[in-house]
PDB file of N, CA and C in Angstrom:
ATOM      1  N   MET T   1      19.587   1.203   9.273  1.00 59.00           N
ATOM      2  CA  MET T   1      21.266   1.498   9.332  1.00 59.00           C
ATOM      3  C   MET T   1      21.446   2.105   8.184  1.00 59.00           C
ATOM      4  N   PRO T   2      21.892   3.022   7.637  1.00 64.00           N
ATOM      5  CA  PRO T   2      23.006   3.821   6.641  1.00 64.00           C
ATOM      6  C   PRO T   2      24.100   2.892   6.276  1.00 64.00           C
ATOM      7  N   VAL T   3      23.344   2.785   4.476  1.00 61.00           N
ATOM      8  CA  VAL T   3      24.728   1.903   3.461  1.00 61.00           C
ATOM      9  C   VAL T   3      25.877   2.605   3.672  1.00 61.00           C
ATOM     10  N   LEU T   4      27.018   2.445   3.794  1.00 66.00           N
ATOM     11  CA  LEU T   4      28.055   4.176   3.514  1.00 66.00           C
ATOM     12  C   LEU T   4      29.430   2.150   2.702  1.00 66.00           C
ATOM     13  N   TYR T   5      28.878   3.198   1.603  1.00 66.00           N
ATOM     14  CA  TYR T   5      29.577   2.465   0.478  1.00 66.00           C
ATOM     15  C   TYR T   5      30.992   3.611   0.604  1.00 66.00           C
ATOM     16  N   HIS T   6      32.089   2.611  -0.065  1.00 61.00           N
ATOM     17  CA  HIS T   6      33.950   2.935   0.167  1.00 61.00           C
ATOM     18  C   HIS T   6      33.907   3.323  -1.302  1.00 61.00           C
ATOM     19  N   GLN T   7      34.249   4.629  -0.980  1.00 67.00           N
ATOM     20  CA  GLN T   7      34.725   6.033  -1.911  1.00 67.00           C
ATOM     21  C   GLN T   7      36.235   5.902  -2.521  1.00 67.00           C
ATOM     22  N   GLY T   8      37.221   4.856  -1.891  1.00 67.00           N
ATOM     23  CA  GLY T   8      38.279   4.799  -2.898  1.00 67.00           C
ATOM     24  C   GLY T   8      38.453   3.344  -3.838  1.00 67.00           C
ATOM     25  N   GLY T   9      39.593   2.588  -3.840  1.00 69.00           N
ATOM     26  CA  GLY T   9      40.159   1.433  -4.616  1.00 69.00           C
ATOM     27  C   GLY T   9      39.233   0.251  -3.545  1.00 69.00           C
ATOM     28  N   PHE T  10      39.038  -1.009  -4.916  1.00 70.00           N
ATOM     29  CA  PHE T  10      38.322  -2.518  -4.424  1.00 70.00           C
ATOM     30  C   PHE T  10      39.941  -3.111  -3.999  1.00 70.00           C
ATOM     31  N   PRO T  11      39.743  -3.742  -3.623  1.00 69.00           N
ATOM     32  CA  PRO T  11      38.716  -3.951  -1.635  1.00 69.00           C
ATOM     33  C   PRO T  11      39.514  -2.726  -0.932  1.00 69.00           C
ATOM     34  N   PRO T  12      38.866  -2.402   0.143  1.00 71.00           N
ATOM     35  CA  PRO T  12      39.156  -0.996   1.345  1.00 71.00           C
ATOM     36  C   PRO T  12      40.090  -2.296   1.914  1.00 71.00           C
ATOM     37  N   PRO T  13      41.297  -1.071   2.635  1.00 72.00           N
ATOM     38  CA  PRO T  13      42.379  -1.484   2.757  1.00 72.00           C
ATOM     39  C   PRO T  13      42.094  -2.029   4.310  1.00 72.00           C
ATOM     40  N   ASP T  14      41.199  -2.142   4.683  1.00 80.00           N
ATOM     41  CA  ASP T  14      41.269  -2.027   6.021  1.00 80.00           C
ATOM     42  C   ASP T  14      39.586  -2.752   6.685  1.00 80.00           C
ATOM     43  N   LEU T  15      39.982  -3.693   5.490  1.00 81.00           N
ATOM     44  CA  LEU T  15      38.226  -4.710   5.949  1.00 81.00           C
ATOM     45  C   LEU T  15      39.194  -5.842   7.332  1.00 81.00           C
ATOM     46  N   ASP T  16      37.872  -6.523   8.125  1.00 86.00           N
ATOM     47  CA  ASP T  16      37.938  -6.970   9.086  1.00 86.00           C
ATOM     48  C   ASP T  16      37.780  -8.616   8.916  1.00 86.00           C
ATOM     49  N   TRP T  17      39.164  -8.972   8.453  1.00 87.00           N
ATOM     50  CA  TRP T  17      39.645 -10.019   7.940  1.00 87.00           C
ATOM     51  C   TRP T  17      38.737 -11.272   9.032  1.00 87.00           C
ATOM     52  N   PRO T  18      39.749 -11.069  10.163  1.00 92.00           N
ATOM     53  CA  PRO T  18      39.177 -11.951  11.241  1.00 92.00           C
ATOM     54  C   PRO T  18      37.250 -12.141  11.811  1.00 92.00           C
ATOM     55  N   ARG T  19      36.872 -11.146  11.605  1.00 91.00           N
ATOM     56  CA  ARG T  19      35.492 -11.068  11.547  1.00 91.00           C
ATOM     57  C   ARG T  19      34.506 -11.839   9.938  1.00 91.00           C
ATOM     58  N   LEU T  20      35.526 -11.604   8.632  1.00 90.00           N
ATOM     59  CA  LEU T  20      34.806 -12.126   7.809  1.00 90.00           C
ATOM     60  C   LEU T  20      34.851 -13.687   7.348  1.00 90.00           C
ATOM     61  N   LEU T  21      35.373 -14.450   7.797  1.00 93.00           N
ATOM     62  CA  LEU T  21      36.693 -15.162   6.739  1.00 93.00           C
ATOM     63  C   LEU T  21      35.180 -16.064   7.517  1.00 93.00           C
ATOM     64  N   PRO T  22      35.276 -16.227   9.218  1.00 95.00           N
ATOM     65  CA  PRO T  22      34.468 -17.772   9.178  1.00 95.00           C
ATOM     66  C   PRO T  22      32.477 -17.226   9.361  1.00 95.00           C
ATOM     67  N   LEU T  23      32.527 -16.582   7.955  1.00 95.00           N
ATOM     68  CA  LEU T  23      31.204 -16.317   7.365  1.00 95.00           C
ATOM     69  C   LEU T  23      31.090 -16.994   5.870  1.00 95.00           C
ATOM     70  N   ILE T  24      32.685 -17.376   5.469  1.00 95.00           N
ATOM     71  CA  ILE T  24      32.529 -16.977   3.941  1.00 95.00           C
ATOM     72  C   ILE T  24      31.546 -18.852   4.423  1.00 95.00           C
ATOM     73  N   GLY T  25      32.614 -19.338   4.637  1.00 96.00           N
ATOM     74  CA  GLY T  25      32.639 -21.207   5.066  1.00 96.00           C
ATOM     75  C   GLY T  25      30.357 -21.328   4.599  1.00 96.00           C
ATOM     76  N   PRO T  26      29.329 -20.910   6.070  1.00 96.00           N
ATOM     77  CA  PRO T  26      28.636 -21.063   5.661  1.00 96.00           C
ATOM     78  C   PRO T  26      27.714 -20.067   5.068  1.00 96.00           C
ATOM     79  N   ALA T  27      28.773 -19.297   4.096  1.00 96.00           N
ATOM     80  CA  ALA T  27      27.259 -18.924   2.864  1.00 96.00           C
ATOM     81  C   ALA T  27      27.454 -19.663   1.919  1.00 96.00           C
ATOM     82  N   ASN T  28      29.028 -20.454   1.431  1.00 97.00           N
ATOM     83  CA  ASN T  28      29.582 -21.134   0.042  1.00 97.00           C
ATOM     84  C   ASN T  28      27.795 -21.905   0.483  1.00 97.00           C
ATOM     85  N   ALA T  29      28.613 -22.419   1.431  1.00 97.00           N
ATOM     86  CA  ALA T  29      27.461 -23.945   2.520  1.00 97.00           C
ATOM     87  C   ALA T  29      25.649 -24.113   1.953  1.00 97.00           C
ATOM     88  N   ALA T  30      25.470 -22.371   2.365  1.00 96.00           N
ATOM     89  CA  ALA T  30      24.027 -21.693   1.100  1.00 96.00           C
ATOM     90  C   ALA T  30      24.150 -22.049   0.428  1.00 96.00           C
ATOM     91  N   ILE T  31      25.247 -21.826  -0.141  1.00 95.00           N
ATOM     92  CA  ILE T  31      24.508 -21.349  -1.542  1.00 95.00           C
ATOM     93  C   ILE T  31      24.586 -23.186  -3.044  1.00 95.00           C
ATOM     94  N   ALA T  32      25.326 -23.496  -1.828  1.00 95.00           N
ATOM     95  CA  ALA T  32      25.324 -25.298  -1.756  1.00 95.00           C
ATOM     96  C   ALA T  32      23.875 -25.541  -1.881  1.00 95.00           C
ATOM     97  N   ARG T  33      23.398 -25.761  -0.903  1.00 94.00           N
ATOM     98  CA  ARG T  33      22.181 -26.180  -0.529  1.00 94.00           C
ATOM     99  C   ARG T  33      21.475 -25.987  -1.365  1.00 94.00           C
ATOM    100  N   TYR T  34      21.221 -24.333  -1.619  1.00 88.00           N
ATOM    101  CA  TYR T  34      20.309 -23.998  -2.618  1.00 88.00           C
ATOM    102  C   TYR T  34      20.219 -24.877  -4.068  1.00 88.00           C
ATOM    103  N   GLU T  35      21.152 -24.683  -4.757  1.00 89.00           N
ATOM    104  CA  GLU T  35      21.923 -24.792  -5.823  1.00 89.00           C
ATOM    105  C   GLU T  35      21.135 -26.460  -5.959  1.00 89.00           C
ATOM    106  N   GLY T  36      21.686 -27.725  -5.139  1.00 89.00           N
ATOM    107  CA  GLY T  36      20.967 -28.876  -4.705  1.00 89.00           C
ATOM    108  C   GLY T  36      19.768 -28.909  -4.563  1.00 89.00           C
ATOM    109  N   VAL T  37      18.992 -27.284  -4.321  1.00 85.00           N
ATOM    110  CA  VAL T  37      17.480 -27.978  -4.337  1.00 85.00           C
ATOM    111  C   VAL T  37      16.609 -28.108  -5.423  1.00 85.00           C
ATOM    112  N   LEU T  38      17.317 -26.671  -5.964  1.00 82.00           N
ATOM    113  CA  LEU T  38      17.023 -26.276  -7.311  1.00 82.00           C
ATOM    114  C   LEU T  38      17.726 -27.935  -8.490  1.00 82.00           C
ATOM    115  N   HIS T  39      18.636 -28.439  -8.429  1.00 85.00           N
ATOM    116  CA  HIS T  39      19.007 -29.920  -8.481  1.00 85.00           C
ATOM    117  C   HIS T  39      18.033 -30.249  -8.734  1.00 85.00           C
ATOM    118  N   GLY T  40      17.196 -30.941  -7.419  1.00 85.00           N
ATOM    119  CA  GLY T  40      15.852 -32.306  -7.571  1.00 85.00           C
ATOM    120  C   GLY T  40      14.924 -31.043  -8.241  1.00 85.00           C
ATOM    121  N   VAL T  41      14.625 -30.348  -8.076  1.00 84.00           N
ATOM    122  CA  VAL T  41      13.323 -29.953  -8.674  1.00 84.00           C
ATOM    123  C   VAL T  41      13.076 -29.832 -10.085  1.00 84.00           C
ATOM    124  N   PRO T  42      12.184 -30.599 -10.706  1.00 88.00           N
ATOM    125  CA  PRO T  42      12.041 -30.728 -11.885  1.00 88.00           C
ATOM    126  C   PRO T  42      11.660 -29.837 -13.099  1.00 88.00           C
ATOM    127  N   ASN T  43      11.734 -28.522 -11.909  1.00 85.00           N
ATOM    128  CA  ASN T  43      11.546 -27.408 -13.250  1.00 85.00           C
ATOM    129  C   ASN T  43      11.814 -26.301 -11.560  1.00 85.00           C
ATOM    130  N   PRO T  44      13.319 -25.287 -11.787  1.00 79.00           N
ATOM    131  CA  PRO T  44      13.674 -24.941 -10.843  1.00 79.00           C
ATOM    132  C   PRO T  44      13.022 -23.499 -11.373  1.00 79.00           C
ATOM    133  N   ASN T  45      12.385 -23.060 -12.422  1.00 80.00           N
ATOM    134  CA  ASN T  45      11.722 -21.497 -12.753  1.00 80.00           C
ATOM    135  C   ASN T  45      10.997 -21.898 -11.724  1.00 80.00           C
ATOM    136  N   VAL T  46       9.877 -22.764 -11.396  1.00 80.00           N
ATOM    137  CA  VAL T  46       9.043 -22.882  -9.920  1.00 80.00           C
ATOM    138  C   VAL T  46       8.740 -21.066  -8.775  1.00 80.00           C
ATOM    139  N   LEU T  47      11.101 -21.845  -8.365  1.00 78.00           N
ATOM    140  CA  LEU T  47      11.245 -21.729  -6.790  1.00 78.00           C
ATOM    141  C   LEU T  47      11.826 -19.916  -7.185  1.00 78.00           C
ATOM    142  N   LEU T  48      12.401 -20.087  -8.789  1.00 82.00           N
ATOM    143  CA  LEU T  48      13.265 -19.224  -9.664  1.00 82.00           C
ATOM    144  C   LEU T  48      12.011 -17.422  -9.733  1.00 82.00           C
ATOM    145  N   SER T  49      11.171 -17.652 -10.141  1.00 83.00           N
ATOM    146  CA  SER T  49      10.775 -17.056 -11.381  1.00 83.00           C
ATOM    147  C   SER T  49       9.916 -15.464 -10.329  1.00 83.00           C
ATOM    148  N   PRO T  50       9.418 -16.563  -8.655  1.00 86.00           N
ATOM    149  CA  PRO T  50       9.325 -15.088  -8.456  1.00 86.00           C
ATOM    150  C   PRO T  50      10.558 -14.472  -7.892  1.00 86.00           C
ATOM    151  N   LEU T  51      11.333 -14.545  -7.444  1.00 88.00           N
ATOM    152  CA  LEU T  51      12.445 -13.670  -7.330  1.00 88.00           C
ATOM    153  C   LEU T  51      12.697 -12.935  -8.264  1.00 88.00           C
ATOM    154  N   THR T  52      12.617 -13.800  -9.526  1.00 89.00           N
ATOM    155  CA  THR T  52      12.623 -12.361 -10.500  1.00 89.00           C
ATOM    156  C   THR T  52      12.560 -11.779 -11.163  1.00 89.00           C
ATOM    157  N   THR T  53      10.672 -11.613 -10.350  1.00 90.00           N
ATOM    158  CA  THR T  53       9.842 -11.319 -10.913  1.00 90.00           C
ATOM    159  C   THR T  53       9.866 -10.089  -9.368  1.00 90.00           C
ATOM    160  N   GLN T  54      10.552 -10.376  -8.335  1.00 91.00           N
ATOM    161  CA  GLN T  54       9.952  -9.283  -7.615  1.00 91.00           C
ATOM    162  C   GLN T  54      11.527  -8.616  -7.996  1.00 91.00           C
ATOM    163  N   GLU T  55      12.408  -8.969  -8.080  1.00 91.00           N
ATOM    164  CA  GLU T  55      13.439  -8.294  -8.717  1.00 91.00           C
ATOM    165  C   GLU T  55      13.166  -7.254  -9.722  1.00 91.00           C
ATOM    166  N   ALA T  56      12.826  -7.676 -11.140  1.00 91.00           N
ATOM    167  CA  ALA T  56      12.102  -6.793 -12.184  1.00 91.00           C
ATOM    168  C   ALA T  56      11.354  -5.528 -11.578  1.00 91.00           C
ATOM    169  N   VAL T  57       9.983  -6.355 -10.568  1.00 93.00           N
ATOM    170  CA  VAL T  57       9.225  -4.963  -9.946  1.00 93.00           C
ATOM    171  C   VAL T  57      10.455  -4.238  -9.330  1.00 93.00           C
ATOM    172  N   LEU T  58      11.329  -4.475  -8.853  1.00 91.00           N
ATOM    173  CA  LEU T  58      12.436  -3.161  -8.093  1.00 91.00           C
ATOM    174  C   LEU T  58      13.004  -2.483  -8.980  1.00 91.00           C
ATOM    175  N   SER T  59      13.275  -3.042  -9.650  1.00 89.00           N
ATOM    176  CA  SER T  59      13.824  -2.150 -10.496  1.00 89.00           C
ATOM    177  C   SER T  59      13.349  -1.919 -11.626  1.00 89.00           C
ATOM    178  N   SER T  60      12.131  -2.291 -12.147  1.00 89.00           N
ATOM    179  CA  SER T  60      11.714  -1.141 -12.503  1.00 89.00           C
ATOM    180  C   SER T  60      10.745   0.169 -12.069  1.00 89.00           C
ATOM    181  N   ARG T  61      10.897  -0.563 -10.864  1.00 89.00           N
ATOM    182  CA  ARG T  61      10.567   1.528  -9.827  1.00 89.00           C
ATOM    183  C   ARG T  61      11.063   2.693 -10.492  1.00 89.00           C
ATOM    184  N   ILE T  62      12.740   2.260 -11.015  1.00 87.00           N
ATOM    185  CA  ILE T  62      13.710   3.575 -10.384  1.00 87.00           C
ATOM    186  C   ILE T  62      12.282   3.897 -12.510  1.00 87.00           C
ATOM    187  N   GLU T  63      12.231   3.447 -13.346  1.00 84.00           N
ATOM    188  CA  GLU T  63      11.700   4.627 -14.379  1.00 84.00           C
ATOM    189  C   GLU T  63      10.178   4.041 -14.234  1.00 84.00           C
ATOM    190  N   GLY T  64       9.738   4.473 -12.834  1.00 87.00           N
ATOM    191  CA  GLY T  64       7.980   4.920 -12.381  1.00 87.00           C
ATOM    192  C   GLY T  64       6.923   4.342 -12.437  1.00 87.00           C
ATOM    193  N   THR T  65       7.597   2.765 -12.373  1.00 88.00           N
ATOM    194  CA  THR T  65       6.659   1.700 -12.390  1.00 88.00           C
ATOM    195  C   THR T  65       5.553   2.076 -10.766  1.00 88.00           C
ATOM    196  N   GLN T  66       4.163   1.667 -10.889  1.00 89.00           N
ATOM    197  CA  GLN T  66       3.068   2.062  -9.513  1.00 89.00           C
ATOM    198  C   GLN T  66       2.983   0.251  -9.165  1.00 89.00           C
ATOM    199  N   ALA T  67       3.682  -0.615  -9.977  1.00 92.00           N
ATOM    200  CA  ALA T  67       3.480  -2.334  -9.268  1.00 92.00           C
ATOM    201  C   ALA T  67       3.689  -2.711  -8.660  1.00 92.00           C
ATOM    202  N   THR T  68       3.128  -3.632  -7.167  1.00 92.00           N
ATOM    203  CA  THR T  68       4.203  -4.201  -6.420  1.00 92.00           C
ATOM    204  C   THR T  68       3.654  -6.131  -7.402  1.00 92.00           C
ATOM    205  N   LEU T  69       4.855  -6.280  -6.446  1.00 92.00           N
ATOM    206  CA  LEU T  69       5.089  -7.898  -6.785  1.00 92.00           C
ATOM    207  C   LEU T  69       3.210  -8.601  -6.582  1.00 92.00           C
ATOM    208  N   GLY T  70       2.517  -8.542  -5.692  1.00 92.00           N
ATOM    209  CA  GLY T  70       1.322  -9.306  -5.651  1.00 92.00           C
ATOM    210  C   GLY T  70       0.649  -9.131  -7.268  1.00 92.00           C
ATOM    211  N   GLU T  71       0.380  -7.560  -7.761  1.00 92.00           N
ATOM    212  CA  GLU T  71      -0.210  -7.319  -8.750  1.00 92.00           C
ATOM    213  C   GLU T  71       0.599  -7.947 -10.007  1.00 92.00           C
ATOM    214  N   VAL T  72       1.638  -7.587  -9.844  1.00 91.00           N
ATOM    215  CA  VAL T  72       2.024  -8.139 -11.235  1.00 91.00           C
ATOM    216  C   VAL T  72       1.852 -10.338 -10.465  1.00 91.00           C
ATOM    217  N   LEU T  73       1.767 -10.321 -10.731  1.00 89.00           N
ATOM    218  CA  LEU T  73       2.003 -12.238 -10.298  1.00 89.00           C
ATOM    219  C   LEU T  73       0.503 -12.357 -10.008  1.00 89.00           C
ATOM    220  N   GLU T  74      -0.923 -11.807  -9.406  1.00 90.00           N
ATOM    221  CA  GLU T  74      -2.133 -11.243 -10.106  1.00 90.00           C
ATOM    222  C   GLU T  74      -3.014 -11.635 -11.841  1.00 90.00           C
ATOM    223  N   PHE T  75      -1.761 -10.465 -12.211  1.00 90.00           N
ATOM    224  CA  PHE T  75      -2.353  -9.855 -13.896  1.00 90.00           C
ATOM    225  C   PHE T  75      -1.333 -11.627 -14.286  1.00 90.00           C
ATOM    226  N   GLU T  76      -0.795 -11.939 -14.164  1.00 86.00           N
ATOM    227  CA  GLU T  76      -0.357 -13.111 -14.633  1.00 86.00           C
ATOM    228  C   GLU T  76      -1.257 -14.431 -13.979  1.00 86.00           C
ATOM    229  N   ALA T  77      -1.656 -14.686 -13.285  1.00 87.00           N
ATOM    230  CA  ALA T  77      -2.330 -15.886 -13.243  1.00 87.00           C
ATOM    231  C   ALA T  77      -4.129 -15.325 -13.509  1.00 87.00           C
ATOM    232  N   GLU T  78      -4.115 -14.240 -13.958  1.00 84.00           N
ATOM    233  CA  GLU T  78      -5.253 -14.217 -15.068  1.00 84.00           C
ATOM    234  C   GLU T  78      -5.423 -13.753 -16.176  1.00 84.00           C
ATOM    235  N   ASP T  79      -3.827 -13.845 -16.958  1.00 77.00           N
ATOM    236  CA  ASP T  79      -3.621 -13.815 -18.161  1.00 77.00           C
ATOM    237  C   ASP T  79      -4.073 -12.773 -19.068  1.00 77.00           C
ATOM    238  N   GLY T  80      -3.749 -11.563 -17.908  1.00 64.00           N
ATOM    239  CA  GLY T  80      -3.990 -10.238 -19.259  1.00 64.00           C
ATOM    240  C   GLY T  80      -2.967  -9.824 -19.458  1.00 64.00           C
ATOM    241  N   ALA T  81      -1.497 -10.864 -20.103  1.00 66.00           N
ATOM    242  CA  ALA T  81      -0.160 -10.470 -21.636  1.00 66.00           C
ATOM    243  C   ALA T  81      -0.821  -9.481 -22.348  1.00 66.00           C
ATOM    244  N   ALA T  82      -2.059  -8.993 -22.651  1.00 67.00           N
ATOM    245  CA  ALA T  82      -1.620  -7.733 -23.906  1.00 67.00           C
ATOM    246  C   ALA T  82      -2.997  -6.909 -23.471  1.00 67.00           C
ATOM    247  N   ASP T  83      -2.963  -6.896 -22.080  1.00 72.00           N
ATOM    248  CA  ASP T  83      -4.002  -6.189 -21.561  1.00 72.00           C
ATOM    249  C   ASP T  83      -3.334  -4.657 -20.906  1.00 72.00           C
ATOM    250  N   GLU T  84      -3.434  -3.681 -21.584  1.00 77.00           N
ATOM    251  CA  GLU T  84      -2.585  -2.786 -21.512  1.00 77.00           C
ATOM    252  C   GLU T  84      -3.946  -0.853 -21.474  1.00 77.00           C
ATOM    253  N   SER T  85      -4.852  -1.779 -20.578  1.00 81.00           N
ATOM    254  CA  SER T  85      -6.309  -1.106 -21.051  1.00 81.00           C
ATOM    255  C   SER T  85      -6.162  -0.160 -19.442  1.00 81.00           C
ATOM    256  N   THR T  86      -5.078   0.112 -18.448  1.00 86.00           N
ATOM    257  CA  THR T  86      -5.452   1.214 -17.507  1.00 86.00           C
ATOM    258  C   THR T  86      -3.624   1.167 -17.654  1.00 86.00           C
ATOM    259  N   PRO T  87      -3.108   2.404 -16.330  1.00 86.00           N
ATOM    260  CA  PRO T  87      -1.637   2.792 -16.463  1.00 86.00           C
ATOM    261  C   PRO T  87      -1.166   1.871 -15.226  1.00 86.00           C
ATOM    262  N   LYS T  88      -2.583   0.915 -14.743  1.00 88.00           N
ATOM    263  CA  LYS T  88      -1.476   0.113 -13.868  1.00 88.00           C
ATOM    264  C   LYS T  88      -1.131  -1.224 -14.461  1.00 88.00           C
ATOM    265  N   LYS T  89      -1.954  -1.429 -15.794  1.00 88.00           N
ATOM    266  CA  LYS T  89      -1.933  -2.591 -16.290  1.00 88.00           C
ATOM    267  C   LYS T  89      -0.280  -2.855 -17.129  1.00 88.00           C
ATOM    268  N   ALA T  90      -0.998  -1.129 -17.878  1.00 88.00           N
ATOM    269  CA  ALA T  90       0.526  -0.812 -18.501  1.00 88.00           C
ATOM    270  C   ALA T  90       1.794  -0.840 -17.429  1.00 88.00           C
ATOM    271  N   ASP T  91       1.372  -0.326 -16.274  1.00 90.00           N
ATOM    272  CA  ASP T  91       2.899  -0.632 -15.848  1.00 90.00           C
ATOM    273  C   ASP T  91       3.510  -1.939 -14.632  1.00 90.00           C
ATOM    274  N   ILE T  92       1.939  -2.952 -15.658  1.00 90.00           N
ATOM    275  CA  ILE T  92       2.366  -4.374 -14.563  1.00 90.00           C
ATOM    276  C   ILE T  92       3.332  -5.171 -16.291  1.00 90.00           C
ATOM    277  N   ARG T  93       2.687  -4.470 -17.512  1.00 88.00           N
ATOM    278  CA  ARG T  93       3.505  -4.812 -18.512  1.00 88.00           C
ATOM    279  C   ARG T  93       4.321  -4.659 -18.900  1.00 88.00           C
ATOM    280  N   GLU T  94       4.763  -3.691 -18.041  1.00 89.00           N
ATOM    281  CA  GLU T  94       6.485  -3.003 -18.283  1.00 89.00           C
ATOM    282  C   GLU T  94       7.610  -3.847 -17.193  1.00 89.00           C
ATOM    283  N   VAL T  95       6.900  -4.182 -16.239  1.00 90.00           N
ATOM    284  CA  VAL T  95       7.486  -5.159 -15.436  1.00 90.00           C
ATOM    285  C   VAL T  95       7.586  -6.201 -16.090  1.00 90.00           C
ATOM    286  N   LEU T  96       6.891  -6.826 -16.420  1.00 88.00           N
ATOM    287  CA  LEU T  96       6.757  -7.782 -16.971  1.00 88.00           C
ATOM    288  C   LEU T  96       8.200  -8.009 -18.396  1.00 88.00           C
ATOM    289  N   ASN T  97       7.878  -6.782 -18.800  1.00 87.00           N
ATOM    290  CA  ASN T  97       8.764  -6.951 -20.201  1.00 87.00           C
ATOM    291  C   ASN T  97      10.147  -6.587 -19.443  1.00 87.00           C
ATOM    292  N   TYR T  98      10.061  -6.334 -18.351  1.00 84.00           N
ATOM    293  CA  TYR T  98      11.484  -6.438 -17.554  1.00 84.00           C
ATOM    294  C   TYR T  98      12.287  -7.273 -17.090  1.00 84.00           C
ATOM    295  N   ARG T  99      11.322  -8.022 -16.812  1.00 82.00           N
ATOM    296  CA  ARG T  99      11.569  -9.498 -16.464  1.00 82.00           C
ATOM    297  C   ARG T  99      11.800 -11.136 -17.623  1.00 82.00           C
ATOM    298  N   ALA T 100      11.763 -10.252 -18.715  1.00 78.00           N
ATOM    299  CA  ALA T 100      11.988 -10.518 -19.964  1.00 78.00           C
ATOM    300  C   ALA T 100      12.860 -11.212 -20.532  1.00 78.00           C
ATOM    301  N   PRO T 101      13.428 -12.101 -20.693  1.00 72.00           N
ATOM    302  CA  PRO T 101      14.644 -12.673 -21.528  1.00 72.00           C
ATOM    303  C   PRO T 101      15.583 -11.166 -22.835  1.00 72.00           C
ATOM    304  N   TRP T 102      15.999 -10.568 -22.834  1.00 64.00           N
ATOM    305  CA  TRP T 102      15.806  -9.557 -23.678  1.00 64.00           C
ATOM    306  C   TRP T 102      15.616  -9.601 -25.037  1.00 64.00           C
ATOM    307  N   PRO T 103      16.054 -10.736 -25.754  1.00 53.00           N
ATOM    308  CA  PRO T 103      15.248 -10.704 -26.580  1.00 53.00           C
ATOM    309  C   PRO T 103      13.442 -10.909 -27.443  1.00 53.00           C
ATOM    310  N   ARG T 104      13.087 -10.786 -25.980  1.00 50.00           N
ATOM    311  CA  ARG T 104      11.764 -10.381 -26.215  1.00 50.00           C
ATOM    312  C   ARG T 104      11.083  -9.681 -25.304  1.00 50.00           C
ATOM    313  N   ARG T 105      11.816  -8.662 -24.934  1.00 48.00           N
ATOM    314  CA  ARG T 105      11.988  -6.898 -24.268  1.00 48.00           C
ATOM    315  C   ARG T 105      11.433  -6.773 -25.278  1.00 48.00           C
ATOM    316  N   ARG T 106      10.383  -5.609 -25.185  1.00 50.00           N
ATOM    317  CA  ARG T 106      10.204  -4.444 -25.913  1.00 50.00           C
ATOM    318  C   ARG T 106      11.174  -3.190 -26.294  1.00 50.00           C
ATOM    319  N   GLY T 107      11.449  -2.657 -27.252  1.00 47.00           N
ATOM    320  CA  GLY T 107      11.521  -1.235 -27.355  1.00 47.00           C
ATOM    321  C   GLY T 107      11.178  -0.409 -26.514  1.00 47.00           C
TER     322      GLY T 107
END
């Protein structure tokens, strides 16, 4: 299904509020439950890391990288931290750089 972007001002003047309002409460409750789970986990990064890695994989594709989430996770598990011996490993390293916090990113 194509995404139809609104080209005018925001918010669009013709939002279907009766259809949208009932969705706000359940969405807010789901976010609150997720936040509660994260607060109960000793290391919430265990849950968040795959999500940030997936976002890095998708975002770095814009720059032409050809690495999958599975390849990135396997590379990390093998501790190939500095290995850029093949174009694939260089792409994986680029994904990991994209995911790294700003001060650690390479230029």
